[in-house]
Short mmCIF file of C-alpha atoms in Angstrom, two decimals:
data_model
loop_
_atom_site.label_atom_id
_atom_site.label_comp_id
_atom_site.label_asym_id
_atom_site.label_seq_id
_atom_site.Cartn_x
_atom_site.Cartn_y
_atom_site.Cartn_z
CA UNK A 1 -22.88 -2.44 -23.87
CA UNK A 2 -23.27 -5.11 -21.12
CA UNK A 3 -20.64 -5.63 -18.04
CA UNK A 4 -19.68 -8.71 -16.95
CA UNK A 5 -19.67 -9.17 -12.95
CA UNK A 6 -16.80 -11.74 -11.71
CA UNK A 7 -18.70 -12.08 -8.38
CA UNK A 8 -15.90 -14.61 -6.49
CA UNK A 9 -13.50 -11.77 -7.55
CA UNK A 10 -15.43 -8.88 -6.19
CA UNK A 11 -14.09 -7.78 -2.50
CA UNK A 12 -16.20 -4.67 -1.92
CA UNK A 13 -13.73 -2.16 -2.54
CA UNK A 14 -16.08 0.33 -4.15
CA UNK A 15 -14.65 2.12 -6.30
CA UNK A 16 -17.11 1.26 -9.38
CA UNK A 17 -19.65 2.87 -7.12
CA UNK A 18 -17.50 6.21 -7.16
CA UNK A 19 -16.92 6.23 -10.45
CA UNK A 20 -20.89 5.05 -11.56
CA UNK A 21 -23.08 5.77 -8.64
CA UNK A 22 -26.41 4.81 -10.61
CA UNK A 23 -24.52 1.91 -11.99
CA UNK A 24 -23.23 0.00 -9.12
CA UNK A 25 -23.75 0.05 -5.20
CA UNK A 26 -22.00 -1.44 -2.58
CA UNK A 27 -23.59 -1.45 1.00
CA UNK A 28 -21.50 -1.54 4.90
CA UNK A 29 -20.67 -5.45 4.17
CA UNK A 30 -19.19 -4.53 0.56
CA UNK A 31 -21.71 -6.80 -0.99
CA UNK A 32 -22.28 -5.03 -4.78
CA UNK A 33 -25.60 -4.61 -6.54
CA UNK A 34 -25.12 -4.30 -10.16
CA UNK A 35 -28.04 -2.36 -11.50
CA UNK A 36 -28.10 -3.52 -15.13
CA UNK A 37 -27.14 -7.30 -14.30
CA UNK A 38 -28.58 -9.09 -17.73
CA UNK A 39 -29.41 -6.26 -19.15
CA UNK A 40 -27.74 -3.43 -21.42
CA UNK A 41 -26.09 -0.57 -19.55
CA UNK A 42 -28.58 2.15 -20.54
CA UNK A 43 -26.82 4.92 -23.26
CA UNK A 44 -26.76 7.60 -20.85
CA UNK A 45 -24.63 5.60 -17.75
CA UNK A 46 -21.89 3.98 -20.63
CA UNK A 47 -19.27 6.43 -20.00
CA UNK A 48 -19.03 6.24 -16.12
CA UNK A 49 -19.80 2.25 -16.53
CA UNK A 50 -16.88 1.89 -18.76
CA UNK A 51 -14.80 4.10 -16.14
CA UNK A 52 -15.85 1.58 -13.34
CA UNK A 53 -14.60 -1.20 -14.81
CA UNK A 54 -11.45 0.67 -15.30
CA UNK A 55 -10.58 1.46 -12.16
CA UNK A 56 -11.73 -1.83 -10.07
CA UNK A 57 -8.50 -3.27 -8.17
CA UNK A 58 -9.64 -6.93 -8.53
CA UNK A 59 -10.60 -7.26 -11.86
CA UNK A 60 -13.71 -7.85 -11.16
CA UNK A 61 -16.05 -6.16 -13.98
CA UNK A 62 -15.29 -6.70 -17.27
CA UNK A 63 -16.88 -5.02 -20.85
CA UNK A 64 -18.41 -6.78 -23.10
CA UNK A 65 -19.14 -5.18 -26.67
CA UNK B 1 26.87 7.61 -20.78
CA UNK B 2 27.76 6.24 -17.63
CA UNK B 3 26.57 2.09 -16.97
CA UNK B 4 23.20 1.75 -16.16
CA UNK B 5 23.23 -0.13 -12.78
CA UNK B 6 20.38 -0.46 -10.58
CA UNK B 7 19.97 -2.51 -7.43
CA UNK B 8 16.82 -2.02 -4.43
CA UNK B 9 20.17 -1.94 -1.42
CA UNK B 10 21.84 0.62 -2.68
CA UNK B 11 21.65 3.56 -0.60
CA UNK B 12 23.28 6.25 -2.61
CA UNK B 13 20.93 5.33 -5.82
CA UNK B 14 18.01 5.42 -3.27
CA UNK B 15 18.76 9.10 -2.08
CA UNK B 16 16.75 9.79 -5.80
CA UNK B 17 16.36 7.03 -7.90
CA UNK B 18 13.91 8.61 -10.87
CA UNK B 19 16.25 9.24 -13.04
CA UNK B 20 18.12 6.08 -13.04
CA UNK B 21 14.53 4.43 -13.70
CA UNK B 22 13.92 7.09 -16.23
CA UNK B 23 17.39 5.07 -18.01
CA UNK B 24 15.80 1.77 -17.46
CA UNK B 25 12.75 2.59 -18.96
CA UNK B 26 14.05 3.91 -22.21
CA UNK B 27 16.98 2.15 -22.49
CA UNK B 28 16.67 -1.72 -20.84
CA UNK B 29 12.93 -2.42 -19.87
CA UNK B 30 14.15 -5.51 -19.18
CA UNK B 31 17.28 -4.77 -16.97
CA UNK B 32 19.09 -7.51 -15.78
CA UNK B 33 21.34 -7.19 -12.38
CA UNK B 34 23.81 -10.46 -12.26
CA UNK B 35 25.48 -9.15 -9.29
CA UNK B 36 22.10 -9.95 -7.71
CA UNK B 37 20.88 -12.65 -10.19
CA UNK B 38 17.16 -10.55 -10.67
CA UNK B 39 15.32 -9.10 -13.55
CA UNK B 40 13.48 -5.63 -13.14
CA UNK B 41 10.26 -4.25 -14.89
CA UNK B 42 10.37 -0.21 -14.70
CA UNK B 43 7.16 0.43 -17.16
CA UNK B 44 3.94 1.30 -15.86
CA UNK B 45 2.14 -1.08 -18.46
CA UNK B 46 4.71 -3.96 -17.91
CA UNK B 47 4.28 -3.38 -13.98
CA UNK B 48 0.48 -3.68 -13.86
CA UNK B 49 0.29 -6.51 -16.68
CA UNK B 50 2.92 -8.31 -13.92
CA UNK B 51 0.39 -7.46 -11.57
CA UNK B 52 -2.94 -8.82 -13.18
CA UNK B 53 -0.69 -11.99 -14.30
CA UNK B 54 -0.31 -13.50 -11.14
CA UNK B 55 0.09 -17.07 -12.49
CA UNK B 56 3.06 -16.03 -14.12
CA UNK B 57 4.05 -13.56 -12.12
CA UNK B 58 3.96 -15.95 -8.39
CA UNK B 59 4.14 -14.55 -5.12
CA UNK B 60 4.65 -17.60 -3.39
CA UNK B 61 8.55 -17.13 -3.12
CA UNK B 62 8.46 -13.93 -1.41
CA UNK B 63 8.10 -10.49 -2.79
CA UNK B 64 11.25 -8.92 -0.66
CA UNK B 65 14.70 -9.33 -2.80
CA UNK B 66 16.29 -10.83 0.50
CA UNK B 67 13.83 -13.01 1.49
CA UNK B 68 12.84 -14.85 -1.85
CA UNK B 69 13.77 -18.51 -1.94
CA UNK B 70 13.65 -21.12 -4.87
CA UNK B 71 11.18 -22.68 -3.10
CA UNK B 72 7.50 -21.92 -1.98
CA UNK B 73 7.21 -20.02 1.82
CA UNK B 74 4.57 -22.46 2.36
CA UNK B 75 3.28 -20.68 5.20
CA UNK B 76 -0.69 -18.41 5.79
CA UNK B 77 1.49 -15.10 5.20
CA UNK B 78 -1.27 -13.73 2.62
CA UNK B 79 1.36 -11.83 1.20
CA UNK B 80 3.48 -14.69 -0.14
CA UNK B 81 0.75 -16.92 -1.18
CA UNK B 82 -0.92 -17.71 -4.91
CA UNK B 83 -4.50 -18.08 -5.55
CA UNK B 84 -6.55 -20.10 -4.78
CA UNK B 85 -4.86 -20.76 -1.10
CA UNK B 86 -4.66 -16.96 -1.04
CA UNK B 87 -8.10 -16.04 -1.78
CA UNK B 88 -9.24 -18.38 1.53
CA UNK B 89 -7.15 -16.07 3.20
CA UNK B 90 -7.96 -13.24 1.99
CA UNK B 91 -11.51 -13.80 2.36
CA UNK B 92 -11.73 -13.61 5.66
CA UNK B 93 -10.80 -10.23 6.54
CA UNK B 94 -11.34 -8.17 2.95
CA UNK B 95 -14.85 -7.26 4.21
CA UNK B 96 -13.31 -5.78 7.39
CA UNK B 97 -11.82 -3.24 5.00
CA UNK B 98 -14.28 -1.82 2.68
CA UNK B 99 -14.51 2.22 2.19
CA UNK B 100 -17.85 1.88 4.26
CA UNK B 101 -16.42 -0.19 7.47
CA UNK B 102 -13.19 2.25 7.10
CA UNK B 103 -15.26 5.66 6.97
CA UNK B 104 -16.77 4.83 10.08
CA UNK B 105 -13.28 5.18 11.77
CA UNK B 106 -12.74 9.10 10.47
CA UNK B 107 -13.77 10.72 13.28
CA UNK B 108 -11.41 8.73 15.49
CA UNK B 109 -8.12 9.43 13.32
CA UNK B 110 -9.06 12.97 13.27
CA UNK B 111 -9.16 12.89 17.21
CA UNK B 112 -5.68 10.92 17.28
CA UNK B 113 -4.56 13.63 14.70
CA UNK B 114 -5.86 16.12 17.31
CA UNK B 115 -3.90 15.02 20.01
CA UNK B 116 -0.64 14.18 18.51
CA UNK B 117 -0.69 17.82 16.61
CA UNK B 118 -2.25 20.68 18.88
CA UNK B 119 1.00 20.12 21.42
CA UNK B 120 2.91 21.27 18.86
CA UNK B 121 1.03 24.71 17.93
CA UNK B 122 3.46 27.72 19.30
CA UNK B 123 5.69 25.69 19.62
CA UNK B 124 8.47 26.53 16.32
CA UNK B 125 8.56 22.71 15.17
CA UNK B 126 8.78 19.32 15.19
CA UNK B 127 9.76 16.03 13.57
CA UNK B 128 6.65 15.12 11.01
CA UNK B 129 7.45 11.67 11.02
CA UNK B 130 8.80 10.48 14.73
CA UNK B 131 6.36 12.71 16.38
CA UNK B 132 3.16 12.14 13.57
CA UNK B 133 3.52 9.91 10.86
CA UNK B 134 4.98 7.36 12.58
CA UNK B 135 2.45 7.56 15.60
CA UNK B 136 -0.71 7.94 13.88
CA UNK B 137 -0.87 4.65 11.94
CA UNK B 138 -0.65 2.36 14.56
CA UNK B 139 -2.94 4.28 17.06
CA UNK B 140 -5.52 3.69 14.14
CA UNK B 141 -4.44 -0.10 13.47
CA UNK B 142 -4.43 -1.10 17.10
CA UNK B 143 -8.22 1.12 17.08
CA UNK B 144 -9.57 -1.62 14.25
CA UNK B 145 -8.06 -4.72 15.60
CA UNK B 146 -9.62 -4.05 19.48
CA UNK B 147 -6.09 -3.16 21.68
CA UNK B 148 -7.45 -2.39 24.81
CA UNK B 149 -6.69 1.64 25.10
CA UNK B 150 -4.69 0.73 28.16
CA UNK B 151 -2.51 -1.60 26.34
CA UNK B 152 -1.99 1.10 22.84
CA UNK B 153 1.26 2.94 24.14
CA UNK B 154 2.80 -0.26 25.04
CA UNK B 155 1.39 -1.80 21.80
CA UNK B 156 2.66 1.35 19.45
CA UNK B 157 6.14 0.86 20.94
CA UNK B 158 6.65 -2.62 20.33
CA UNK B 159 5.19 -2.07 16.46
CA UNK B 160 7.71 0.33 16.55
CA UNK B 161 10.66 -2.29 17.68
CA UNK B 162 9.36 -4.16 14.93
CA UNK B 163 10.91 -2.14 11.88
CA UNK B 164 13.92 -1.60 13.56
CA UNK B 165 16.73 -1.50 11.32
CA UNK B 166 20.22 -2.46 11.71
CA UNK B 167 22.89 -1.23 9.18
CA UNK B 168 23.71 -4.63 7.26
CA UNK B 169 21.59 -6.45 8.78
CA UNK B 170 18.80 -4.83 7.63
CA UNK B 171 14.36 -5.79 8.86
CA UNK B 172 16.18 -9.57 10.36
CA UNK B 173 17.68 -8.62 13.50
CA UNK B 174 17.36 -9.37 17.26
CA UNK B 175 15.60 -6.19 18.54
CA UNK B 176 12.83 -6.56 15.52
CA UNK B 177 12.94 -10.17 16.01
CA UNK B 178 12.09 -10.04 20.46
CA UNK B 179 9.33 -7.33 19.23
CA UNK B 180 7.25 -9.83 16.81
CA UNK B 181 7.52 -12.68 19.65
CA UNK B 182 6.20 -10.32 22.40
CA UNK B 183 3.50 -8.91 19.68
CA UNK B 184 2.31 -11.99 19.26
CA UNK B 185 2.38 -13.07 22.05
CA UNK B 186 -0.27 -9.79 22.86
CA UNK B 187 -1.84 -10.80 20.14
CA UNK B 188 -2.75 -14.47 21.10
CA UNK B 189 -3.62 -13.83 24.54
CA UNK B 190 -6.13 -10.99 23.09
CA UNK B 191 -7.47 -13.45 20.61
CA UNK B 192 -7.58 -16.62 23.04
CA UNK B 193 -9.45 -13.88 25.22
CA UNK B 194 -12.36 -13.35 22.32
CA UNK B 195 -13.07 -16.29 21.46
CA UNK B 196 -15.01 -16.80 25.24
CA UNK B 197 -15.81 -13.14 25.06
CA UNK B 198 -16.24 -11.86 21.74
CA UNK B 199 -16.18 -8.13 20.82
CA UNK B 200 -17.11 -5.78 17.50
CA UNK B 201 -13.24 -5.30 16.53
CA UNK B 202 -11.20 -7.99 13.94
CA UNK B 203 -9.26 -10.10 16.56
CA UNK B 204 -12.64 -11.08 17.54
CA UNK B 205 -13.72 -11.24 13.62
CA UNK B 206 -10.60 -13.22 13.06
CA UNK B 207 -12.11 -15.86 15.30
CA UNK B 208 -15.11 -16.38 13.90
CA UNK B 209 -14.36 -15.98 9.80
CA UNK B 210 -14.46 -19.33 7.93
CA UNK B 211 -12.38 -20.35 5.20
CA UNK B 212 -13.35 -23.20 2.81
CA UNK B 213 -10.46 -26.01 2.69
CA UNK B 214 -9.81 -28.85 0.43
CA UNK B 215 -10.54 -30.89 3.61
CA UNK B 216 -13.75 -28.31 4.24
CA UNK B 217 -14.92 -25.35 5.81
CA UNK B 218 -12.86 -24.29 8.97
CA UNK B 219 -12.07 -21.33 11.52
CA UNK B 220 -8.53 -19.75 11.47
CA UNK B 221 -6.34 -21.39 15.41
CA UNK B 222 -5.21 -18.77 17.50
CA UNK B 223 -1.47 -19.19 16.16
CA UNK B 224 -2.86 -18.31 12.36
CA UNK B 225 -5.08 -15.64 13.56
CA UNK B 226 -1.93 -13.84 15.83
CA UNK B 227 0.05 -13.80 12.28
CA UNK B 228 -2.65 -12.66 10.80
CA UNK B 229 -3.06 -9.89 13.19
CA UNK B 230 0.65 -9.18 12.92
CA UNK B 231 0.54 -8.99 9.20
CA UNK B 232 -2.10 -6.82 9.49
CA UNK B 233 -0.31 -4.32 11.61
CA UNK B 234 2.98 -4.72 9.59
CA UNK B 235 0.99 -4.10 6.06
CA UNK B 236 -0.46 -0.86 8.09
CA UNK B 237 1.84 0.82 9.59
CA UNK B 238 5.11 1.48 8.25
CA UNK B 239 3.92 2.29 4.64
CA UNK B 240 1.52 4.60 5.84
CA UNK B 241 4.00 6.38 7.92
CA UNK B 242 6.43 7.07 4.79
CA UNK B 243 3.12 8.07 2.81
CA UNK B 244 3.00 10.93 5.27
CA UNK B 245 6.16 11.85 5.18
CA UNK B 246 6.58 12.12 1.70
CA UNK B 247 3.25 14.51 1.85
CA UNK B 248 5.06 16.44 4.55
CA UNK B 249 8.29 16.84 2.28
CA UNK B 250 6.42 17.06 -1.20
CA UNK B 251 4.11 19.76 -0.18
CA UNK B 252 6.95 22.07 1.40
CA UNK B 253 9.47 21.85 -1.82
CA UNK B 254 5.42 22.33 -3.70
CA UNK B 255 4.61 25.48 -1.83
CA UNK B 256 2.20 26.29 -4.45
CA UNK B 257 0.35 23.22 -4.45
CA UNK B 258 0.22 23.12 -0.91
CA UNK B 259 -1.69 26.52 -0.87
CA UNK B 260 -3.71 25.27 -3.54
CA UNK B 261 -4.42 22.31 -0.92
CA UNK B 262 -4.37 24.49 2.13
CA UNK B 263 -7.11 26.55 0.29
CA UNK B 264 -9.61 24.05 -1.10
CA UNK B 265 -9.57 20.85 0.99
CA UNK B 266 -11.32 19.18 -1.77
CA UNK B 267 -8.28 18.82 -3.86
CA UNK B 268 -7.16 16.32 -0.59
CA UNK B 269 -8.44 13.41 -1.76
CA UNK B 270 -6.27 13.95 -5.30
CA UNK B 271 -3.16 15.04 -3.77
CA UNK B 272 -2.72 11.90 -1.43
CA UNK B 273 -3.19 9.85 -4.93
CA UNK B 274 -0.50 12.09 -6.74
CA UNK B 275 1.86 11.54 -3.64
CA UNK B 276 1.56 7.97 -3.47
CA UNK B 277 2.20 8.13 -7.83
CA UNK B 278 5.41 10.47 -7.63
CA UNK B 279 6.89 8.71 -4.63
CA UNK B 280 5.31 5.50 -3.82
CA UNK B 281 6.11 4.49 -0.27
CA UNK B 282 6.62 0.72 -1.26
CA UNK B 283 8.72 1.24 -4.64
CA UNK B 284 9.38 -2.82 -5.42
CA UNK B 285 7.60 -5.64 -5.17
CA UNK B 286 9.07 -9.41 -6.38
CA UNK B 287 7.66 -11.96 -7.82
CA UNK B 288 9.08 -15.83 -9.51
CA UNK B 289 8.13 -16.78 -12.39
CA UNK B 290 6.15 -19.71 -12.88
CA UNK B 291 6.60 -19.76 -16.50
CA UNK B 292 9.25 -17.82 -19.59
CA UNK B 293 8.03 -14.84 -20.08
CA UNK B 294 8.88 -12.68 -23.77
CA UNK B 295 9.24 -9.11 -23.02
CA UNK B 296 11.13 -6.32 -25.26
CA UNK B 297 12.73 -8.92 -27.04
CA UNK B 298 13.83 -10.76 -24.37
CA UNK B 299 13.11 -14.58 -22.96
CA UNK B 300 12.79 -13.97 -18.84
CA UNK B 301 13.55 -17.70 -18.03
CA UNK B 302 10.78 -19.48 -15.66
CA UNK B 303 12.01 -19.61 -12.07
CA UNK B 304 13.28 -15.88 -12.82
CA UNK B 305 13.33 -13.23 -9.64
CA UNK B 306 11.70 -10.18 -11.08
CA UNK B 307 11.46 -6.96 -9.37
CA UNK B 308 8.33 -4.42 -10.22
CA UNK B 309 9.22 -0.76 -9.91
CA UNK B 310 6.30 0.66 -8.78
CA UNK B 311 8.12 3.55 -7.99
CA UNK B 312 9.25 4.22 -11.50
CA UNK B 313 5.66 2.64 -12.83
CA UNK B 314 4.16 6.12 -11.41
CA UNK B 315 6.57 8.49 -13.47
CA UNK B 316 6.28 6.86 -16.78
CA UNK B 317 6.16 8.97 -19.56
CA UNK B 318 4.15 6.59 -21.44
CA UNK B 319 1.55 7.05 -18.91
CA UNK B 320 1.42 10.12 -17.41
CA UNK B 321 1.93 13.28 -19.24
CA UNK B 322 4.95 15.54 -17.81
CA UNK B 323 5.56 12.72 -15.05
CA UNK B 324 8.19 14.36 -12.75
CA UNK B 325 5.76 17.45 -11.95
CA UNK B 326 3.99 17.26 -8.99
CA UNK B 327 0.59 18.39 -9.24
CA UNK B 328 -2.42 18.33 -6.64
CA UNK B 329 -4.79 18.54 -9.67
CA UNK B 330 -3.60 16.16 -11.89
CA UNK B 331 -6.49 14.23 -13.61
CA UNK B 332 -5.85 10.63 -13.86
CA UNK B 333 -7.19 7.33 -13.49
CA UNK B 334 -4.68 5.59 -11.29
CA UNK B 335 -1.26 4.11 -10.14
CA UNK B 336 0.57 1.43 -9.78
CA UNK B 337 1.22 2.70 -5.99
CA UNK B 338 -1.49 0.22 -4.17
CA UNK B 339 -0.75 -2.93 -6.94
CA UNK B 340 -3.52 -4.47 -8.57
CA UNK B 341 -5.60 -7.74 -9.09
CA UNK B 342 -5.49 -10.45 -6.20
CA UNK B 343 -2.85 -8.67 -3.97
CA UNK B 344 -4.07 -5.00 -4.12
CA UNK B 345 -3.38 -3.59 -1.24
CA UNK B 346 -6.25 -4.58 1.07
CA UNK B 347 -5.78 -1.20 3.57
CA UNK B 348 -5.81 1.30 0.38
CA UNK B 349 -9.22 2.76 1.75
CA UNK B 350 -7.49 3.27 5.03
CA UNK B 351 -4.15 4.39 4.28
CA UNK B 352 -6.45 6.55 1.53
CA UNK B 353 -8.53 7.81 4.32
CA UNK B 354 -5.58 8.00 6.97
CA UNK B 355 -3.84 9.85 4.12
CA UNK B 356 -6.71 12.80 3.45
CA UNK B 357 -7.35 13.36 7.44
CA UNK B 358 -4.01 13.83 8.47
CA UNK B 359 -2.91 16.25 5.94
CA UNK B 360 -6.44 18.09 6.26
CA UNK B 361 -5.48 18.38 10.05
CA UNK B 362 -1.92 19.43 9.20
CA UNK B 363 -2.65 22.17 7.11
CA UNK B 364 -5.60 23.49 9.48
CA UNK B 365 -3.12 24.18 12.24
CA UNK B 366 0.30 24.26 10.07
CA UNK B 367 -0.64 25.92 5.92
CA UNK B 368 2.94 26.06 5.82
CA UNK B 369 6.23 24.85 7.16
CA UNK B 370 10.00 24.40 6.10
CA UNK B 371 11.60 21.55 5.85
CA UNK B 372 15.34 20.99 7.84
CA UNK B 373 16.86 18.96 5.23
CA UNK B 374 20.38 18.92 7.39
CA UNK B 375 18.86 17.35 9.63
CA UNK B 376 16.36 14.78 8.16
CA UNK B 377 16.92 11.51 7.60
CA UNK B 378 15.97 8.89 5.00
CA UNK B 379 14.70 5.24 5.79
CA UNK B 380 15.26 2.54 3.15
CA UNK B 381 14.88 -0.87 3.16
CA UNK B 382 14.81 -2.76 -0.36
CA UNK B 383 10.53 -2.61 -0.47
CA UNK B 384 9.72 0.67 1.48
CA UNK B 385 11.49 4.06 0.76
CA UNK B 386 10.65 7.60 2.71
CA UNK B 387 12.23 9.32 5.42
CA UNK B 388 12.75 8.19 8.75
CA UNK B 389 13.01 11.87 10.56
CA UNK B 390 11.47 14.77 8.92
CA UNK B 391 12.51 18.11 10.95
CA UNK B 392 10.07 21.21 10.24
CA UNK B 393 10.31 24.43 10.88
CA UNK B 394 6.55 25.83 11.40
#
């Protein structure tokens, strides 16, 4: 599983970072580090990666199979 | 069966709406009202696809019944705006508001909480809303934006002239209306003020954010930056205050769930998010339609007024299971309450964080209290819904 990052959409609302702390990260400016950018999201993170993308209010992450 | 008729001015239907959006949901998802000439959405999944659709679904009309026009505002009120001149806008202040920036202010809404609430210890009662709710949100607004602490009282008063409300009249009236031009007239002068001696708050922020233009990058004037301040504030305030109050009410007629609350402040964090899902604070939002839209079987023709009930969106059977219960532990992933895609609510994490503090410093003074229905009183305009007085007995 891979996650697409819409980075013009992204405002720094963390709430990716809630739901998948070892997943995503967003520092005091809301800029967002995306652990796994290019790669696969490893087996054990899919779950709370797949909740992140639920739950961000911009739309900014999206799944991709 | 008596007709199904909804409108957002009614104030009888108002007093409890649910289940006359429960009948819209089942029965017309796409209700019509030609007294009004506007469509409504009631289901949560209708609501939030209206949401993410913002093409279709255009904000650039206005998003108050009342206020919409066939044509465009045209103006910088973020609100009423369509990507991609909204984004520019929006731009410039989102990173004033993320969870980080907005944690930092904690301690200093649990200090305003301190001093609006320890008065009133011994003391039998008081009005949750005019003497808390009401206060506390623009105290913490006029904190963010830089109002000089010598200025707040005179600031909080005239944010309170602002949503005064006169019976048919309604938010456009002459008392509201001298408020805004003295606001922003504060406001100006404050920003005029930063731009020769700038400060860590927003005004000054506002001054120095640039916003990429067809005709290139620029800085916000003073005149855009004062509405921008004022929207700020407006956004801020009042729905926070009815968030509150509906907390204050929900928990006493939920004793239960109140102790639960009272007992393990943990469960704070939920409780504010099943508050703002059983009675959002801002129950409709409109939007025009840019292009026909096939819902339920029916054509919504473009140029179309439709109404979101994000009020009913939150007790949608189809969503959440046994909808009308209102429960502090409820597991679920989210609401319609704060909108979502471009115009989610930029101030969630603060009215969020507001939200958790306040009731956390209710409940450590007050873990219970009685509400004086006789004497309370209910606010409504047709986009915010909550009470306007809330009498308790502690």
């Amino acid at each position: 599983m891979r996650i697409d990052v819409d980075w013009d959409a992204c405002e720094g609302h963390g709430l990716c970072e809630d739901a998948a702390p070892k997943v995503f990260s967003v520092d005091d400016d809301g800029n967002l580090t995306y652990f796994f950018d290019g790669d696969e999201v490893p087996a054990e993170h899919e779950n709370a990666a797949r909740n992140a993308v639920g739950v961000c209010p911009v739309i900014a992450l999206r799944l991709v199979p | 069966m008596t007709e199904l008729y909804w409108d957002p001015y009614d104030k009888t239907i108002d007093v409890d709406p649910h289940p006359i959006w429960r009948r819209l949901r089942d029965e017309q998802p796409v209700y019509f009202n030609d007294r009004f000439g506007f469509y409504a959405l009631s289901r949560y999944e209708d609501v939030d696809n209206a949401n993410l659709d913002h093409t279709t679904y255009s904000s650039a009309h206005g998003t108050v019944l009342e206020m919409m026009s066939d044509q465009p505002y045209g103006g910088a009120h973020m609100i009423f705006m369509d990507p991609p001149a909204h984004t520019m806008m929006r731009v410039l202040v989102s990173r004033a508001f993320t969870p980080r920036r907005i944690s930092g202010l904690e301690d200093h809404i649990r200090k305003i909480c301190s001093e609006l609430l320890d008065p009133r210890i011994g003391t039998g009662g008081f009005d949750y809303v005019q003497d808390f709710a009401a206060l506390l949100p623009s105290m913490v607004i006029s904190e963010l934006l830089g109002v000089d602490p010598a200025d707040r009282e005179e600031v909080r008063l005239l944010i309170d002239k602002t949503f005064h409300i006169e019976e048919g009249k309604g938010m456009i009236n002459d008392i509201s209306f001298a408020a805004q031009i003295e606001l922003n007239g504060y406001y100006t002068e404050a920003i005029e003020a930063r731009r020769t001696a700038p400060r860590d708050d927003l005004m000054t922020a506002l001054t120095e954010a640039e916003m990429g233009t067809d005709e290139g990058v620029r800085r916000l004037t003073t005149s855009e930056a004062a509405d921008f301040t004022g929207l700020l504030v407006a956004a801020g305030t009042e729905t926070v205050a009815r968030l509150l109050g509906w907390a204050g009410a929900l928990l006493a007629a939920y004793p239960d769930e109140r102790a639960a609350v009272a007992a393990d402040p943990s469960l704070l964090k939920n409780a504010v998010e099943e508050t703002l899902r059983f009675e959002a604070p801002s129950p409709v939002q409109g939007r025009t339609l840019h292009s026909d839209v096939e819902l339920h079987g029916t054509t919504i023709p473009e140029g179309s007024k439709v109404l979101l009930l994000t009020g009913s969106a939150g007790r949608d059977g189809r969503k959440y299971s046994d909808p009308d219960t209102y429960n502090v532990r409820r597991q679920f992933e989210g609401h319609a309450s704060f909108g979502r895609g471009v115009h989610f609510c930029l101030g969630a994490s603060l009215a969020r964080l507001e939200g958790r503090v306040a009731l956390e410093e209710t409940l450590s003074r007050f873990p219970t209290w009685e509400v004086d229905h006789d004497r309370a009183v209910r606010l409504h305009t047709s986009t915010v819904r909550g009470y306007e007085k809330l009498p308790i007995v502690v």
